[in-house]
C-alpha positions as a printed NumPy array, in Angstrom:
array([[ 36.455, 164.062, 121.78 ],
       [ 34.908, 163.834, 125.24 ],
       [ 35.202, 166.462, 127.985],
       [ 34.054, 165.55 , 131.498],
       [ 33.485, 168.217, 134.111],
       [ 31.483, 166.621, 136.929],
       [ 31.927, 164.207, 139.826],
       [ 30.09 , 161.277, 138.226],
       [ 32.007, 158.2  , 137.1  ],
       [ 31.694, 157.353, 133.392],
       [ 32.542, 154.267, 131.348],
       [ 32.822, 154.292, 127.571],
       [ 33.343, 151.233, 125.409],
       [ 35.142, 151.356, 122.063],
       [ 32.952, 149.067, 119.948],
       [ 34.272, 146.978, 117.05 ],
       [ 34.422, 148.816, 113.704],
       [ 33.709, 152.131, 115.507],
       [ 35.675, 154.365, 113.114],
       [ 37.821, 153.78 , 110.041],
       [ 41.57 , 153.575, 110.634],
       [ 43.482, 156.832, 110.887],
       [ 41.144, 158.497, 113.397],
       [ 42.033, 159.963, 116.782],
       [ 39.871, 159.988, 119.929],
       [ 40.598, 162.261, 122.913],
       [ 39.167, 162.067, 126.43 ],
       [ 39.738, 164.915, 128.911],
       [ 38.613, 164.765, 132.519],
       [ 38.578, 167.906, 134.673],
       [ 35.853, 166.554, 136.965],
       [ 36.289, 164.567, 140.166],
       [ 34.798, 161.338, 138.735],
       [ 37.012, 158.867, 136.876],
       [ 36.415, 158.132, 133.181],
       [ 37.11 , 154.586, 131.985],
       [ 37.627, 153.581, 128.351],
       [ 36.918, 149.866, 127.853],
       [ 37.753, 147.632, 124.909],
       [ 34.788, 146.195, 123.067],
       [ 34.788, 142.615, 121.809],
       [ 37.786, 142.141, 119.494],
       [ 39.129, 145.657, 120.159],
       [ 42.706, 146.245, 121.36 ],
       [ 44.02 , 149.364, 123.116],
       [ 47.832, 149.158, 123.144],
       [ 50.104, 151.24 , 125.359],
       [ 53.159, 152.865, 123.792],
       [ 56.433, 151.335, 124.897],
       [ 55.026, 148.084, 126.254],
       [ 52.298, 147.109, 123.794],
       [ 50.157, 146.09 , 126.779],
       [ 46.504, 145.636, 125.775],
       [ 44.356, 147.17 , 128.517],
       [ 41.336, 149.265, 129.457],
       [ 42.255, 152.803, 130.553],
       [ 41.053, 155.105, 133.328],
       [ 41.429, 158.89 , 133.114],
       [ 41.581, 160.496, 136.539],
       [ 40.83 , 164.132, 137.384],
       [ 42.929, 166.614, 135.371],
       [ 43.922, 163.804, 133.03 ],
       [ 43.731, 163.348, 129.272],
       [ 44.349, 160.572, 126.789],
       [ 44.596, 160.443, 123.025],
       [ 44.032, 157.206, 121.12 ],
       [ 44.982, 156.598, 117.47 ],
       [ 43.315, 153.842, 115.439],
       [ 46.155, 152.379, 113.355],
       [ 44.115, 149.518, 111.893],
       [ 40.585, 148.161, 112.211],
       [ 39.796, 147.579, 115.916],
       [ 43.386, 148.386, 116.953],
       [ 44.043, 151.548, 118.96 ],
       [ 47.323, 152.975, 120.245],
       [ 47.55 , 155.178, 123.337],
       [ 49.695, 157.993, 121.911],
       [ 49.381, 160.516, 124.738],
       [ 48.414, 160.18 , 128.384],
       [ 48.452, 162.386, 131.472],
       [ 47.073, 161.048, 134.776],
       [ 45.907, 157.812, 133.095],
       [ 46.128, 154.304, 134.561]])
């Protein structure tokens, strides 16, 4: 879980084999700077509903929750103010 509270922009990359399947990761941003979650090599972040595989940006007052359903495959299960 990551909590951001300042105006700096941050980028995090989900690396391959980061965690075993079944784990959740949350990112909350209450600061003015955007927080981007990038896919590492071979890593997929899928959006609910569309299955689109994309990097994600959490804007101020936003939060996302990712669930790793299989090795290197993440599902965006909750998002507020995320593009």
